[in-house]
């Protein structure tokens, strides 16, 4: 169910777009090599997951934290191996729209309560989703069953809904350390079933109910996205 659309080749460039602010020539060369390897690997081995140098990612996280006091997050796309540091570019009530830090790039994801609800410019976009019940269950950190709806465009540009019923299983608390955050969070595993198959998500929820990390399936064309909050 995690087949990656060929249109996501372009999304592989997010790893570059999120890391283009380097001023050191050696760093810039490394980052450009990362972007090139993403594309080359996708062409040679469609199922491969290119690796991005973690030291480069951590360096960019540090630079981003120093440059702004605003919200930041690290996004990883499993199917392409893409990584980007994101900043909030717009808020609308409970929804926040995020794009790559350090660039004018307009590819974006939107979140509600720390959960991705839509994407734009990433290929087979998630147009919207209904996650009110999911957020309620996560805030309680209890066993239970809830539904969620994912909406994508079909081949005729009509909205196609995927209704999934999901079982929630909380686990023990664990340490969470990312960027400027150091806290304890409860991992909640969520197993979902729809007419099209099954998928498994997980969320780390802090003691005050904040979702600080999520691994979420966004549809057949997008696959799994991991969003880790850094502040």
C-alpha atoms as one frame of an Amber mdcrd trajectory, in Angstrom:
protein
   0.000   0.000   0.000   3.073   2.202   0.107   3.649   2.380  -3.653   5.335
   5.682  -4.458   4.007   7.661  -7.425   6.492   8.442 -10.129   5.562  12.082
  -9.695   7.342  12.045  -6.347  10.681  12.135  -8.153  10.412  15.877  -7.856
   9.741  15.587  -4.164  13.167  14.031  -3.766  14.514  17.529  -4.275  13.005
  18.551  -0.951  16.174  17.236   0.671  18.062  19.883  -1.289  15.466  22.626
  -0.953  15.422  22.234   2.808  19.200  22.393   3.027  20.269  25.070   0.526
  21.128  27.752   3.047  24.695  26.518   3.655  27.429  29.063   3.045  30.359
  26.701   3.169  31.358  25.410  -0.278  32.090  21.908   0.965  28.682  21.737
   2.650  26.941  22.978  -0.504  28.715  20.328  -2.577  27.632  17.613  -0.155
  24.030  18.796  -0.209  23.919  18.930  -4.000  25.333  15.409  -4.076  22.529
  14.295  -1.778  19.907  15.667  -4.159  21.574  14.112  -7.197  21.873  10.740
  -5.480  18.167  10.814  -4.630  17.236  11.203  -8.279  19.839   8.758  -9.584
  18.835   6.122  -7.037  15.171   6.478  -7.925  15.971   5.969 -11.616  18.229
   2.988 -11.064  16.307   1.273  -8.266  12.690   2.458  -7.931  12.298   0.712
  -4.577  15.510   2.029  -3.014  15.582   4.442  -0.079  18.525   6.856  -0.473
  20.301   7.855   2.739  20.816  11.497   3.632  23.920  12.307   5.673  22.673
  12.715   9.254  25.445  15.137  10.184  24.251  17.522   7.454  20.674  17.236
   8.693  21.685  17.899  12.307  23.775  20.882  11.231  20.801  22.367   9.390
  18.535  21.758  12.386  20.993  23.710  14.541  21.163  26.570  12.046  17.383
  26.715  11.782  16.958  26.813  15.568  19.435  29.687  15.797  17.789  31.672
  13.000  14.189  31.706  14.244  12.154  31.467  17.420   9.191  30.025  15.522
   7.979  26.415  15.232  10.241  24.002  13.357   9.890  20.350  12.409  11.832
  17.689  10.532   9.931  15.882   7.786  11.035  12.560   6.283   9.389  10.874
   3.295  10.081   7.158   3.518   9.502   6.272  -0.115  12.031   8.756  -1.493
  14.375   9.151   1.453  13.782  12.910   1.311  14.414  15.020   4.410  13.583
  18.673   5.057  13.565  21.090   7.964  10.167  22.808   7.895   8.928  26.137
   9.212   5.375  27.422   9.595   4.428  29.791   6.770   0.732  30.219   7.534
  -1.802  29.533  10.270  -5.571  29.293   9.910  -7.330  28.509  13.164  -6.095
  25.094  14.357  -4.320  24.420  11.038  -0.663  25.220  10.296   0.998  25.129
   6.875   4.663  24.156   6.741   7.292  24.566   3.997  11.039  24.031   3.739
  13.077  26.331   5.958  15.605  28.662   4.304  13.914  28.715   0.880  10.901
  30.220  -0.891   9.777  26.698  -1.809   5.995  26.371  -1.826   5.657  22.604
  -1.597   3.954  22.209   1.722   2.167  20.090   4.288  -0.607  21.223   6.618
  -1.165  19.952  10.136  -3.818  20.043  12.811  -2.746  19.301  16.344   0.574
  17.984  15.040  -0.991  15.511  12.560  -0.583  15.977   8.786  -3.983  16.675
   7.207  -3.025  17.666   3.639  -0.133  18.162   1.212   0.460  20.401  -1.798
   2.965  20.075  -4.635   4.133  16.564  -3.739   2.519  14.588  -6.555  -0.522
  12.535  -5.559  -1.497  15.056  -2.908  -3.627  14.442   0.136  -6.282  17.104
  -0.445  -7.814  16.981   3.032  -8.622  14.604   5.844 -11.049  14.230   8.742
  -9.151  13.423  11.938 -11.261  14.859  14.762 -11.858  11.425  16.274  -8.199
  10.520  15.879  -7.090  13.645  17.757  -9.566  12.913  20.544  -8.257   9.370
  20.942  -4.645  10.531  20.954  -5.348  13.159  23.608  -6.790  10.437  25.857
  -3.943   7.997  25.196  -6.322   5.085  25.720  -7.329   1.919  23.883 -10.218
   2.365  21.485 -11.483   2.438  17.913 -12.118   5.503  15.742 -12.458   6.333
  12.065 -10.629   8.758   9.823 -11.117   9.864   6.217  -8.400  10.635   3.643
  -9.328  12.542   0.474  -7.379  12.428  -2.800  -8.106  13.382  -6.403  -8.872
  10.503  -8.759  -7.937  10.330 -12.455 -10.856  12.609 -13.347 -10.005  15.230
 -10.727 -12.867  14.132  -8.522 -12.476  13.777  -4.770 -12.083  10.145  -3.736
 -12.502   9.309  -0.047 -10.794   6.527   1.870 -12.606   5.621   5.078 -10.467
   3.735   7.578 -11.343   2.295  10.967  -8.442   2.455  13.367  -7.557   0.674
  16.627  -5.490   2.660  19.141  -2.982   0.993  21.475  -0.971   3.187  23.871
   2.393   2.009  25.148   4.750   3.126  27.924   6.323   6.553  28.127   9.631
   7.072  26.388  12.207   9.832  26.079  11.895  12.192  23.120  14.866  14.316
  22.072  14.825  16.345  18.858  16.090  19.850  18.215  15.341  21.951  21.303
  12.841  19.462  22.755  13.663  17.104  25.611  10.628  15.441  27.158   8.767
  12.227  27.833   5.998  11.049  25.540   3.602   8.142  25.252   3.759   6.153
  22.034   0.333   5.348  20.605   0.259   2.727  17.839  -2.671   2.969  15.444
  -3.625   0.064  13.176  -6.072   1.033  10.419  -8.134  -0.950   7.924  -9.962
   0.349   4.846 -11.525  -1.228   1.769  -8.147  -0.816   0.040  -6.036  -2.549
   2.666  -4.327  -1.803   5.966  -1.727   0.618   7.294  -0.059   1.297  10.639
   0.721   4.726  12.094   2.227   5.805  15.374   2.263   9.005  17.398   4.313
  10.266  20.343   2.125  12.307  22.692   3.619  14.423  25.488   2.224  14.573
  29.008   0.311  17.770  28.176  -1.245  16.167  25.084   1.019  17.605  22.392
   1.802  15.320  19.454   5.553  15.776  19.056   6.192  13.056  16.481   4.085
  11.098  14.020   4.584   8.469  11.355   1.522   8.636   9.142   0.381   6.914
   5.960  -0.962   9.594   3.594  -2.190   7.429   0.714  -0.937   5.063  -1.974
   0.872   7.761  -3.938   2.589   9.382  -0.955   3.226   6.537   1.449   4.557
   7.218   4.947   5.643  10.624   6.248   7.388  11.151   9.584   7.076  14.570
  11.218   9.278  15.318  14.249   8.791  18.628  16.047  12.003  20.421  16.956
  10.690  23.182  19.232
